[in-house]
GROMACS .gro file of C-alpha atoms in nm:
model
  441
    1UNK     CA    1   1.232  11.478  21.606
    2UNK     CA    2   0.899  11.552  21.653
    3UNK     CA    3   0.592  11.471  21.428
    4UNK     CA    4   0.437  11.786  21.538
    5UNK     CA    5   0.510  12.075  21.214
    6UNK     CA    6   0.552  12.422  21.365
    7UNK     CA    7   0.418  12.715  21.179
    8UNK     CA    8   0.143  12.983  21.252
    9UNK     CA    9   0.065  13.066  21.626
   10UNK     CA   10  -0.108  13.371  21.793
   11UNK     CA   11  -0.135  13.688  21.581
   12UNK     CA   12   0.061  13.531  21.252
   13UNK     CA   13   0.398  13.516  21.380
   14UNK     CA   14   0.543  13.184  21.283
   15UNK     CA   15   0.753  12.935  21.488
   16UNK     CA   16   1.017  12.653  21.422
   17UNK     CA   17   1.015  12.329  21.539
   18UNK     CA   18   1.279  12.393  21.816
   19UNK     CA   19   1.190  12.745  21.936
   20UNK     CA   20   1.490  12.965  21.769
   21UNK     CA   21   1.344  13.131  21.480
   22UNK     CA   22   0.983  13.361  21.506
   23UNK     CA   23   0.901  13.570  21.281
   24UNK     CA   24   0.554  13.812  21.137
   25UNK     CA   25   0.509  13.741  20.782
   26UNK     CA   26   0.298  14.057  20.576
   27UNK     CA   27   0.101  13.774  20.436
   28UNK     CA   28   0.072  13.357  20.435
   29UNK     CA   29  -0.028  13.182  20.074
   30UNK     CA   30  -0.088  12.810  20.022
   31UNK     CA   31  -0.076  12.797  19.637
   32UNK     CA   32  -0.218  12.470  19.563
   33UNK     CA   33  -0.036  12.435  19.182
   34UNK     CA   34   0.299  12.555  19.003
   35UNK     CA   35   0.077  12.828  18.829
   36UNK     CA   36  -0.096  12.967  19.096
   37UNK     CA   37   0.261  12.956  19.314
   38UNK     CA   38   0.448  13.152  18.973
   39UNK     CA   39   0.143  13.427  19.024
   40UNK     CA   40   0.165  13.491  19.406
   41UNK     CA   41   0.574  13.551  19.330
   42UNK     CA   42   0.494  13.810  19.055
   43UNK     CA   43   0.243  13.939  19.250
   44UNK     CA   44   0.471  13.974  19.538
   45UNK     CA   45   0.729  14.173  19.332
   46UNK     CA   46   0.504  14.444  19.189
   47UNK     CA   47   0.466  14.487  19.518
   48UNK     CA   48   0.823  14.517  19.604
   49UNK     CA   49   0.787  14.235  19.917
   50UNK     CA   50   1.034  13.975  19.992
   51UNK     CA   51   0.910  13.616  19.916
   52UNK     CA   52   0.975  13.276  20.172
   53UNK     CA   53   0.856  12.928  20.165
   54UNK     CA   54   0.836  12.737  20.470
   55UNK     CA   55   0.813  12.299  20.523
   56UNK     CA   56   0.738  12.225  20.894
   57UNK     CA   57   1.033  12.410  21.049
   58UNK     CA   58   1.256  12.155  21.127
   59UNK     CA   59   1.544  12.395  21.064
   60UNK     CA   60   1.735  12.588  21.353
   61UNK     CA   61   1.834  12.884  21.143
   62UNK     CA   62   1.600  13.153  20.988
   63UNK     CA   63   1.641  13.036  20.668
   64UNK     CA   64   1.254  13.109  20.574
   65UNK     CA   65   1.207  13.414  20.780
   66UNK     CA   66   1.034  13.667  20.662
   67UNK     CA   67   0.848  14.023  20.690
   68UNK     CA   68   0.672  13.948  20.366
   69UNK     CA   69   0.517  13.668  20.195
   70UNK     CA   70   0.518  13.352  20.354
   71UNK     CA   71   0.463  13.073  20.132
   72UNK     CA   72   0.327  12.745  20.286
   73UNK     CA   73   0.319  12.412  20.059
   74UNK     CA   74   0.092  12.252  20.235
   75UNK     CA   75  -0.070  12.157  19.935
   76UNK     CA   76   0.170  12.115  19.717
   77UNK     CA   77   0.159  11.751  19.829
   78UNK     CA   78   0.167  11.378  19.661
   79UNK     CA   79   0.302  11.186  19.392
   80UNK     CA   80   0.280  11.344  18.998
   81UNK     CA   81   0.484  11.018  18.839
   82UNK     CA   82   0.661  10.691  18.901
   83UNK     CA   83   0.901  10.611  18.628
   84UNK     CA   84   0.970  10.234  18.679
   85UNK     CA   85   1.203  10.242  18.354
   86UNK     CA   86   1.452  10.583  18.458
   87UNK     CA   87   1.369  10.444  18.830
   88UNK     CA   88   1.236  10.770  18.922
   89UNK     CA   89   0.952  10.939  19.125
   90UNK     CA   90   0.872  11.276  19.081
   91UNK     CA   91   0.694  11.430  19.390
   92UNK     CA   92   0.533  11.757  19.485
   93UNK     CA   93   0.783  12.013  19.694
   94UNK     CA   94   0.540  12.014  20.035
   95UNK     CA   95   0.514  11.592  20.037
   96UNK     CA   96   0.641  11.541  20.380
   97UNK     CA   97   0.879  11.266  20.363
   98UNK     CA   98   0.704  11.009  20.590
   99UNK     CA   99   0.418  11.016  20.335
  100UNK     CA  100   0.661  10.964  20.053
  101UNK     CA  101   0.833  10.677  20.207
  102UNK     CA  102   0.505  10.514  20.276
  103UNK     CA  103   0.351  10.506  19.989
  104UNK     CA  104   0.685  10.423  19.818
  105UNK     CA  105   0.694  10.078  20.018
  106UNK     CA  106   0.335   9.990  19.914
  107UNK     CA  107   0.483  10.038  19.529
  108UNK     CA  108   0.753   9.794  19.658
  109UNK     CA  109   1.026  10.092  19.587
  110UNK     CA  110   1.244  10.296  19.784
  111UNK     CA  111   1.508  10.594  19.798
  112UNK     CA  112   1.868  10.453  19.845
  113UNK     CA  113   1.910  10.688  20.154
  114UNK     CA  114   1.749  10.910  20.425
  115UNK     CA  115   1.771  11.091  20.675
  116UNK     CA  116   1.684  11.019  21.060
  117UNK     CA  117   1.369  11.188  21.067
  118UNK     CA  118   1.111  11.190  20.805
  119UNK     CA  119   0.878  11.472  20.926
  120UNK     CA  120   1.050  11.796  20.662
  121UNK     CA  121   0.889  11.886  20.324
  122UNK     CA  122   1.093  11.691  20.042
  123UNK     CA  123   1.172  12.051  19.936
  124UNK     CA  124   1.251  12.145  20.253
  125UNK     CA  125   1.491  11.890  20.364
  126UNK     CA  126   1.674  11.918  20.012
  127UNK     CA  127   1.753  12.294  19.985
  128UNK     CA  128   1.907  12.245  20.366
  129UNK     CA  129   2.144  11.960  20.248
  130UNK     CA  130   1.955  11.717  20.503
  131UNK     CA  131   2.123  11.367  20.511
  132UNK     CA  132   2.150  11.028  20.671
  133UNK     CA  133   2.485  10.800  20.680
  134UNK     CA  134   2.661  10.645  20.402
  135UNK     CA  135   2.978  10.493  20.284
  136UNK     CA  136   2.833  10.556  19.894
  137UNK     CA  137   2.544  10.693  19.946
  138UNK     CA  138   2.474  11.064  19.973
  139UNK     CA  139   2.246  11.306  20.088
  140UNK     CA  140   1.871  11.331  19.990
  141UNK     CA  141   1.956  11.609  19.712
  142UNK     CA  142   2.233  11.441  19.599
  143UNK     CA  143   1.941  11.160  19.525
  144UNK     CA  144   1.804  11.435  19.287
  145UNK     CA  145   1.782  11.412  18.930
  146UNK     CA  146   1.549  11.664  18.818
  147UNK     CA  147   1.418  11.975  18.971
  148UNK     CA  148   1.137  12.269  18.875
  149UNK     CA  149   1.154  12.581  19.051
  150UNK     CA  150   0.935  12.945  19.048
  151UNK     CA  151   1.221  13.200  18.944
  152UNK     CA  152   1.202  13.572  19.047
  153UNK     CA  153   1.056  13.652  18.735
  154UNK     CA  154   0.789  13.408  18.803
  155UNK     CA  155   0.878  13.172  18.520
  156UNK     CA  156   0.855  12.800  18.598
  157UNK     CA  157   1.195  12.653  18.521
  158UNK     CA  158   1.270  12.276  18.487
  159UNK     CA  159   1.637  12.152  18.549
  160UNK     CA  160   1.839  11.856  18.531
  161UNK     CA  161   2.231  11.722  18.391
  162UNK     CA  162   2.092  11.734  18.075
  163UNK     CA  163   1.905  12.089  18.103
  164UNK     CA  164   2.028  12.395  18.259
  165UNK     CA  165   2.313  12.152  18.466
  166UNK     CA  166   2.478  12.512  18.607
  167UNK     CA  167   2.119  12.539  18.770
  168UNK     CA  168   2.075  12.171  18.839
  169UNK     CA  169   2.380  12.167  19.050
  170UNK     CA  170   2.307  12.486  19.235
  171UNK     CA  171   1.957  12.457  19.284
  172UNK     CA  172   1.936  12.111  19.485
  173UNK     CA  173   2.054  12.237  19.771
  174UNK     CA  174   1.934  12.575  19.685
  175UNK     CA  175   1.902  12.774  20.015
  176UNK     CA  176   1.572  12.911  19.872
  177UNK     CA  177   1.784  13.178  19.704
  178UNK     CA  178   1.745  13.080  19.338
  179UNK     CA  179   1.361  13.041  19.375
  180UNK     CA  180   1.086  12.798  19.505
  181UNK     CA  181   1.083  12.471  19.457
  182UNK     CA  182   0.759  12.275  19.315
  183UNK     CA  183   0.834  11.950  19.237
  184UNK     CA  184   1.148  11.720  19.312
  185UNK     CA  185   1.230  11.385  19.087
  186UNK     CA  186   1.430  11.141  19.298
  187UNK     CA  187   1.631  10.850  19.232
  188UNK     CA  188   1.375  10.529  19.329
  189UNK     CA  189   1.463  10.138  19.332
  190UNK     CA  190   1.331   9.817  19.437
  191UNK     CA  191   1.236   9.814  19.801
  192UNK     CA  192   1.518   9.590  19.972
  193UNK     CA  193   1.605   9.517  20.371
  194UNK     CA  194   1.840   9.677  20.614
  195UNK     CA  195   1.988   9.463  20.868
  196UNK     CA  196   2.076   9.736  21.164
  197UNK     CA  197   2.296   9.644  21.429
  198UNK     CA  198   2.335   9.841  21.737
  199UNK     CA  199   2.532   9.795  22.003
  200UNK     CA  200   2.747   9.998  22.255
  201UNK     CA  201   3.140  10.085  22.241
  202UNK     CA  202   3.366  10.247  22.405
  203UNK     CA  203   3.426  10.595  22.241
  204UNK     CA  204   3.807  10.484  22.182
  205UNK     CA  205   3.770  10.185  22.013
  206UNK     CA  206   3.547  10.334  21.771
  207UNK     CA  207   3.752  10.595  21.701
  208UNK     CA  208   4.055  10.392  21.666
  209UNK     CA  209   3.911  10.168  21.424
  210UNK     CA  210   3.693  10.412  21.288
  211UNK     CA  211   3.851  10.372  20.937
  212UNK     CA  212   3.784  10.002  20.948
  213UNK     CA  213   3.422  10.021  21.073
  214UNK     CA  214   3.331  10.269  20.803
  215UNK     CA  215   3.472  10.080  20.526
  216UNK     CA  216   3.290   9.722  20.607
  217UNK     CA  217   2.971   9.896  20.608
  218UNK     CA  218   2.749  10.068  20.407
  219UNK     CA  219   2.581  10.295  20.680
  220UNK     CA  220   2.808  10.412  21.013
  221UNK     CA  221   2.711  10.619  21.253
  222UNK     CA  222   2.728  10.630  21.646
  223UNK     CA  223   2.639  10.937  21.945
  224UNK     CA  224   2.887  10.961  22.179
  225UNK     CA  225   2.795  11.062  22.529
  226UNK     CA  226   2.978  11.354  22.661
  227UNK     CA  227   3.075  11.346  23.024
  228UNK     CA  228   3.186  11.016  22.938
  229UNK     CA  229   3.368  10.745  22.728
  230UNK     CA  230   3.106  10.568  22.559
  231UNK     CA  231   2.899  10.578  22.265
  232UNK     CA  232   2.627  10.384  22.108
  233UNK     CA  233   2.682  10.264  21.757
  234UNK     CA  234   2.497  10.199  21.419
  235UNK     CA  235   2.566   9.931  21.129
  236UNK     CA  236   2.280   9.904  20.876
  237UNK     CA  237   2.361   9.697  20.595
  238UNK     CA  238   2.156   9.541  20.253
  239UNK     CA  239   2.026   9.207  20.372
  240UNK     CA  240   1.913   8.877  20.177
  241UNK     CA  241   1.660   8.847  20.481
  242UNK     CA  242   1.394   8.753  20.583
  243UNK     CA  243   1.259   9.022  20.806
  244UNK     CA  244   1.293   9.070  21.169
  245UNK     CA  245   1.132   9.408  21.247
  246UNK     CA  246   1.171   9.525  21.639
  247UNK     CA  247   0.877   9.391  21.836
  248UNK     CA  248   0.600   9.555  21.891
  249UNK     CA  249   0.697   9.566  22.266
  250UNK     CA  250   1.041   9.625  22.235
  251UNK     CA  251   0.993   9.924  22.055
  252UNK     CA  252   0.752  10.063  22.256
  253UNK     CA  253   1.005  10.004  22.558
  254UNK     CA  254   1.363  10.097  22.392
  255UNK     CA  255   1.181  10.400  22.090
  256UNK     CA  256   0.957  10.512  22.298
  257UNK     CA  257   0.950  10.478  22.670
  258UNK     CA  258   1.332  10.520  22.725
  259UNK     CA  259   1.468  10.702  22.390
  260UNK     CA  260   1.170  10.964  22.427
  261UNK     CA  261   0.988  10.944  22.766
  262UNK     CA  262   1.234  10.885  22.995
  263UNK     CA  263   1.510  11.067  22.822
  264UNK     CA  264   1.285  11.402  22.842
  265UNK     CA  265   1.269  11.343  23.201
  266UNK     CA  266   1.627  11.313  23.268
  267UNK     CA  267   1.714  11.622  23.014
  268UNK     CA  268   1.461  11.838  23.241
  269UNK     CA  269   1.637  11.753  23.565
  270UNK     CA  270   1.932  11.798  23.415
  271UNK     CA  271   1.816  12.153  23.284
  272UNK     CA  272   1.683  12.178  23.644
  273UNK     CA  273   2.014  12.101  23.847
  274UNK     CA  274   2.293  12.072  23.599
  275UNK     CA  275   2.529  11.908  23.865
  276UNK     CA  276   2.358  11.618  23.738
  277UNK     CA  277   2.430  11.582  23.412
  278UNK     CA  278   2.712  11.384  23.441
  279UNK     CA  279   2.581  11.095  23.622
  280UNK     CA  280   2.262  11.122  23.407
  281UNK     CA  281   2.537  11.089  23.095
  282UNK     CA  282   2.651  10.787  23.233
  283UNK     CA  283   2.329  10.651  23.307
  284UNK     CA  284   2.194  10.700  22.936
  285UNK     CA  285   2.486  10.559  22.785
  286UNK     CA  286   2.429  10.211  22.933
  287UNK     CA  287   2.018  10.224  22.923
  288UNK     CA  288   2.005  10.101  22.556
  289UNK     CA  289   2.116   9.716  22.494
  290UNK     CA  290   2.264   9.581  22.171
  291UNK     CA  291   1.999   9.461  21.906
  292UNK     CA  292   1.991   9.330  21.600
  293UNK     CA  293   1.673   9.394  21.356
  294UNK     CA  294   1.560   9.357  20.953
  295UNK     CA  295   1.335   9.587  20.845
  296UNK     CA  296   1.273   9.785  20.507
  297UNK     CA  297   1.458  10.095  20.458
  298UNK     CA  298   1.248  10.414  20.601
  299UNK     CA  299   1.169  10.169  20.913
  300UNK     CA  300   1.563  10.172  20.960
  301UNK     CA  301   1.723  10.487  20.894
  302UNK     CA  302   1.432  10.695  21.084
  303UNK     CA  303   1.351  10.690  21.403
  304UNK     CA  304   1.087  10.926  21.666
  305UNK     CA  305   1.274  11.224  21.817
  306UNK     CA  306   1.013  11.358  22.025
  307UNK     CA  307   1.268  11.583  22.257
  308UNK     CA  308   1.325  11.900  22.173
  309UNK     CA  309   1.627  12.031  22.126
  310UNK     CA  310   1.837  12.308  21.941
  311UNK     CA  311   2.127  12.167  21.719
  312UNK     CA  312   2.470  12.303  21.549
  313UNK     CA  313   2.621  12.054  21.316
  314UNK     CA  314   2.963  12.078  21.142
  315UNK     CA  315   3.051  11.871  20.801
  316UNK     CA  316   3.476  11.815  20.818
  317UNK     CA  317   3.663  11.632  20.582
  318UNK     CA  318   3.661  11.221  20.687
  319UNK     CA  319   4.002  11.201  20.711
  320UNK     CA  320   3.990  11.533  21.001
  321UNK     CA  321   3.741  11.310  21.202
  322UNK     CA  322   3.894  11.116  21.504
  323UNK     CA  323   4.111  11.441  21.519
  324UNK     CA  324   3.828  11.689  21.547
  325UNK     CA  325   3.585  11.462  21.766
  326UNK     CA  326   3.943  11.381  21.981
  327UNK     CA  327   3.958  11.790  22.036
  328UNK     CA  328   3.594  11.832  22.136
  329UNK     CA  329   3.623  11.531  22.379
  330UNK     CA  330   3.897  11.740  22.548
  331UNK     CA  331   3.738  12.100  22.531
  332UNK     CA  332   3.451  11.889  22.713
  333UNK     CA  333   3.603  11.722  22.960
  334UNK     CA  334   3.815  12.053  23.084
  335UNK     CA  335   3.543  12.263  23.067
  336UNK     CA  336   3.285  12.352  23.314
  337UNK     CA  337   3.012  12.264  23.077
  338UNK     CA  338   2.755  12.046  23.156
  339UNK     CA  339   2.608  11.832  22.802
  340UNK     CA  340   2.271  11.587  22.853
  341UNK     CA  341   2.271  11.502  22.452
  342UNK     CA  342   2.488  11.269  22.297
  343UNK     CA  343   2.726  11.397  22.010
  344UNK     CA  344   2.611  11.251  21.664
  345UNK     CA  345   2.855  11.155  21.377
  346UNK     CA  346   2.741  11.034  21.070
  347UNK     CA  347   2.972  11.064  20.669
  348UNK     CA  348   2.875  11.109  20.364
  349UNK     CA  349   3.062  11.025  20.021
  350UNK     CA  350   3.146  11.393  19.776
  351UNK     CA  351   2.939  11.472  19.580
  352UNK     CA  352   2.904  11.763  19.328
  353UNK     CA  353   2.645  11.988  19.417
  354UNK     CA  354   2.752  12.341  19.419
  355UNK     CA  355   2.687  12.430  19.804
  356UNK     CA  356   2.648  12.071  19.960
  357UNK     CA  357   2.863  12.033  20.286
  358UNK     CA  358   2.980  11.706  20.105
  359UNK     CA  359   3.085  11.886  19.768
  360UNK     CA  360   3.394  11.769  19.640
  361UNK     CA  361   3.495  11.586  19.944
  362UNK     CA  362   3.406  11.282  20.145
  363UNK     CA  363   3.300  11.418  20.470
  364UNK     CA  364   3.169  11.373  20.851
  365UNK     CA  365   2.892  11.535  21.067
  366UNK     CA  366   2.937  11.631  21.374
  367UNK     CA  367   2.631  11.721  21.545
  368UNK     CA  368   2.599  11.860  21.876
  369UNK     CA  369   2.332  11.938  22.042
  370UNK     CA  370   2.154  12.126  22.366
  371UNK     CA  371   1.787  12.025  22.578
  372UNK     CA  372   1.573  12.272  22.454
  373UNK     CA  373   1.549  12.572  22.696
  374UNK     CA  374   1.901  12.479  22.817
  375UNK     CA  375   2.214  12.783  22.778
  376UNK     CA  376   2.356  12.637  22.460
  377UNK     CA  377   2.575  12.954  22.369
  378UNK     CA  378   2.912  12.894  22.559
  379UNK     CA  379   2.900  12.505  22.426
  380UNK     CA  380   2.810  12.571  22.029
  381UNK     CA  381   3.067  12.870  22.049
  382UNK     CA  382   3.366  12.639  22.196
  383UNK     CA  383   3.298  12.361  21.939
  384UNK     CA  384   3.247  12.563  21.664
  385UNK     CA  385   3.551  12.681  21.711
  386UNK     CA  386   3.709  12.371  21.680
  387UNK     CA  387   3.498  12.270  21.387
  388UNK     CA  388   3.615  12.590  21.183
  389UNK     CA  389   3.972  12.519  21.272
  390UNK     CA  390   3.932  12.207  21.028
  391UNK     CA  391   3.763  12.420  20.781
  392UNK     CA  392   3.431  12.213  20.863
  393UNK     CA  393   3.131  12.349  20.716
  394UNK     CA  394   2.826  12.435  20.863
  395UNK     CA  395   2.464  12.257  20.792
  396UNK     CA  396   2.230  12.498  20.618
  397UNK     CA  397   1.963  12.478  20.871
  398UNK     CA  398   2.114  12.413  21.198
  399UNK     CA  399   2.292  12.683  21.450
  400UNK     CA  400   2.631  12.865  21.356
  401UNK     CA  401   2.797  13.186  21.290
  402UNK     CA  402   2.938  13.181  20.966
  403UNK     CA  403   2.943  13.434  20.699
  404UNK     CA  404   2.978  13.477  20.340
  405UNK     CA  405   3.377  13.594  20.356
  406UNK     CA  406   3.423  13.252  20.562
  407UNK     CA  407   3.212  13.031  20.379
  408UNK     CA  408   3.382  13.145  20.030
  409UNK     CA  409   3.700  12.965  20.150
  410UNK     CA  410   3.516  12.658  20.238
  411UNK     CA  411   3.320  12.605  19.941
  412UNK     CA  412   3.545  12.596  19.609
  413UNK     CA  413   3.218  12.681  19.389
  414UNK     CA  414   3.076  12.931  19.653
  415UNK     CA  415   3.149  13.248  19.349
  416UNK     CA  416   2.971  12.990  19.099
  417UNK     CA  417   2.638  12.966  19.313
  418UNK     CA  418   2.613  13.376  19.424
  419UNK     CA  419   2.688  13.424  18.998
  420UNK     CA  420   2.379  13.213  18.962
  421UNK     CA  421   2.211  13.426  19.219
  422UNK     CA  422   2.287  13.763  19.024
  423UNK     CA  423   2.150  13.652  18.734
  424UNK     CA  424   1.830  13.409  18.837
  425UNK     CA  425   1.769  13.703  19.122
  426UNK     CA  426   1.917  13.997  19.067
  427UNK     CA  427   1.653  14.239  19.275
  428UNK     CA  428   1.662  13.941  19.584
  429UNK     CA  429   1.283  13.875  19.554
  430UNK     CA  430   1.420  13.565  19.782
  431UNK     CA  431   1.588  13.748  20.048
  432UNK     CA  432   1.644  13.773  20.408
  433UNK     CA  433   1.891  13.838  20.688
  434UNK     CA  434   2.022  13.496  20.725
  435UNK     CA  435   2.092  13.462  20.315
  436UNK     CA  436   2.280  13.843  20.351
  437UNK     CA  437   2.493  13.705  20.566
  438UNK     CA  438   2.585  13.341  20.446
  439UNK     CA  439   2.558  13.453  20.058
  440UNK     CA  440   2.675  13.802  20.049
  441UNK     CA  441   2.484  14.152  20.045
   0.00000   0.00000   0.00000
């Protein structure tokens, strides 16, 4: 995704990263403490306005929309404390990830797990549920193990297993509907290598031994490549070493030239004349070659994703996988649609936050996605349909229709979380359309 963060434009209205979500805040803040974020929150409720934070807008849904006060964290940034005995950093809520991961590496420590971008707000990326890959490794909140938050009331409340653990498990993939993040403390360790093996497949063999390829590594993932029967796949496992990083060429060929540049170009005449799109599928599948690279962790999992797009992604159980990604293949293929983005499926182990997509059951993403500017309706409908029909849940802050009766059946805990909600917000200080209608009136 793009480095660019989206915010303020012309006249105060606010824009997302990919162009679904503007809105007119009353007013933007950038509290630059806990205290002065706890006053603008009591402030905001004698005044009987809603209150929003906002990272750099990498979600798709309007999760921070608001007609009242906007809260930006842009200095809410940088490292309070490195614990090298508990293994734990604890970081301001607005650090951008990338900055994070940096100046982990130059402490010689690292977070087990991440994501593919690094451009989102730590707080940001955590209340959405953002993740990466894993076989035992989960999501970036699931890496949480502490968390301070502004409550309605404007109290600053600390949380953890050992304190408050009803809020702990609620709160770290929070929604923003509990309150507003400050400060995150993470699970940290030694800074080790990734060895990351890519290499094509055909979409059938992966999905017939897809049991067998997640289990021998620690991080799976592939994009298949609609309009046709091949995919690109991902191994990263822990390595001994040494290092191998990509060349300095290579990169700027493969991560650059074709994954950005000339992908853009292809997307746009596909946008232009979509009777293209299926020869430009098959074209993309084969431009990328295997490789085989070592590299610390952040310089692995991430990657530049400087197309725009707009994104639905669906979390299934693992075991509903080949089945559901088997059913989309055939919607596609009978269906007059015409798809320039490959499909991304990544898993993730349970875990036992409250509203995670992974919570209480080891799952699988399924992302799909559409060229920015592209008629993405008629698609996202047709495979959320099949996504629901394997009671998949959708990601926090990407594209779907869901509501609160529907997402009650999904989520065992769901009654747990909107309890908590009653009673840490009972006049919805932290309200807005989209939290009405995934969390109840």
């Amino acid at each position: 995704m793009s480095s660019t963060a989206s915010g303020s434009g012309r006249n105060g209205t606010w824009r997302n990263w990919g162009g679904s979500v503007t809105f007119r805040p009353a007013r933007e803040v950038t509290p630059a403490s806990a205290d002065e974020l706890a006053d603008v929150v009591r402030r905001a409720a004698e005044e009987g306005l809603p209150v929003k934070a906002a990272g750099t807008g990498h979600s798709f849904t309007s999760l921070a929309a608001t007609d009242g006060v906007l809260i930006r964290p842009d200095l809410l940034t940088g490292i309070r404390h490195i614990d090298r005995r508990a293994m734990t950093v604890t970081v301001e809520a607005g650090t951008p990830l990338k900055r994070l991961n940096v100046a982990l590496a130059r402490e010689g420590l690292s977070l087990a797990n991440m994501g593919d971008i690094m451009e989102q707000t730590v707080a940001g990326a955590t209340s959405t549920g953002t993740h990466g890959t894993g076989r035992d490794s989960g999501s970036l909140a699931a890496q949480i193990r502490a968390l301070e938050l502004v409550t309605a009331d404007g109290s600053l409340l600390t949380c953890s297993p050992e304190r408050d653990p009803e809020i702990f498990a609620a709160a770290r993939v929070g929604l923003g509907a509990l309150g507003v993040v400050t400060a995150v403390t993470l699970a940290i360790e030694p800074v080790f290598l990734l060895t990351a093996r890519e290499e094509p497949m055909p979409l059938d063999e992966v999905l017939s031994r897809f049991e067998e390829l997640w289990t021998e590594n620690e991080h799976f993932e592939f994009y298949w490549f609609p309009h046709t029967g091949s995919t690109n796949t991902k191994r990263n496992n822990r390595s001994a070493g040494p290092a191998r990083p990509v060349g300095r060429l290579r990169a700027l060929y493969e991560d650059e030239f074709l994954s950005n540049g000339v992908f853009r170009a292809v997307n746009e005449i596909g946008r232009a004349v979509p009777a293209t799109v299926p020869a430009i599928a098959r074209v993309s599948s084969r431009a990328l070659s295997a490789r085989t690279y070592t590299d610390i962790p952040y310089k692995v999992f991430t990657s530049p994703r400087r197309v725009r797009f707009v994104e639905m992604e669906y979390a299934v159980p693992r075991a509903a996988l080949v089945e559901t990604l088997r059913e989309l293949k055939a919607m596609v293929d009978r269906s007059r649609l015409r798809i320039s983005f490959p499909v991304e499926v990544r898993t993730a182990p349970a875990d036992d936050l409250t509203l995670s997509t992974a919570s209480g059951r080891d799952s699988a993403y399924i992302a799909v996605h559409m060229f920015r500017g592209t008629p993405y309706r008629s698609y996202f409908t047709a495979a959320e349909r099949i996504f629901t029909a394997h009671e998949g849940r959708p990601h926090w802050g990407k594209l779907h229709t869901r509501d609160a009766e529907y997402l009650s059946r999904v989520y065992p805990r769901f009654g747990e979380f909107t309890a908590l909600r009653d009673r840490l917000d009972p006049d919805r200080l932290f309200r807005n359309d989209y939290l009405r209608r995934v969390l109840g009136p």
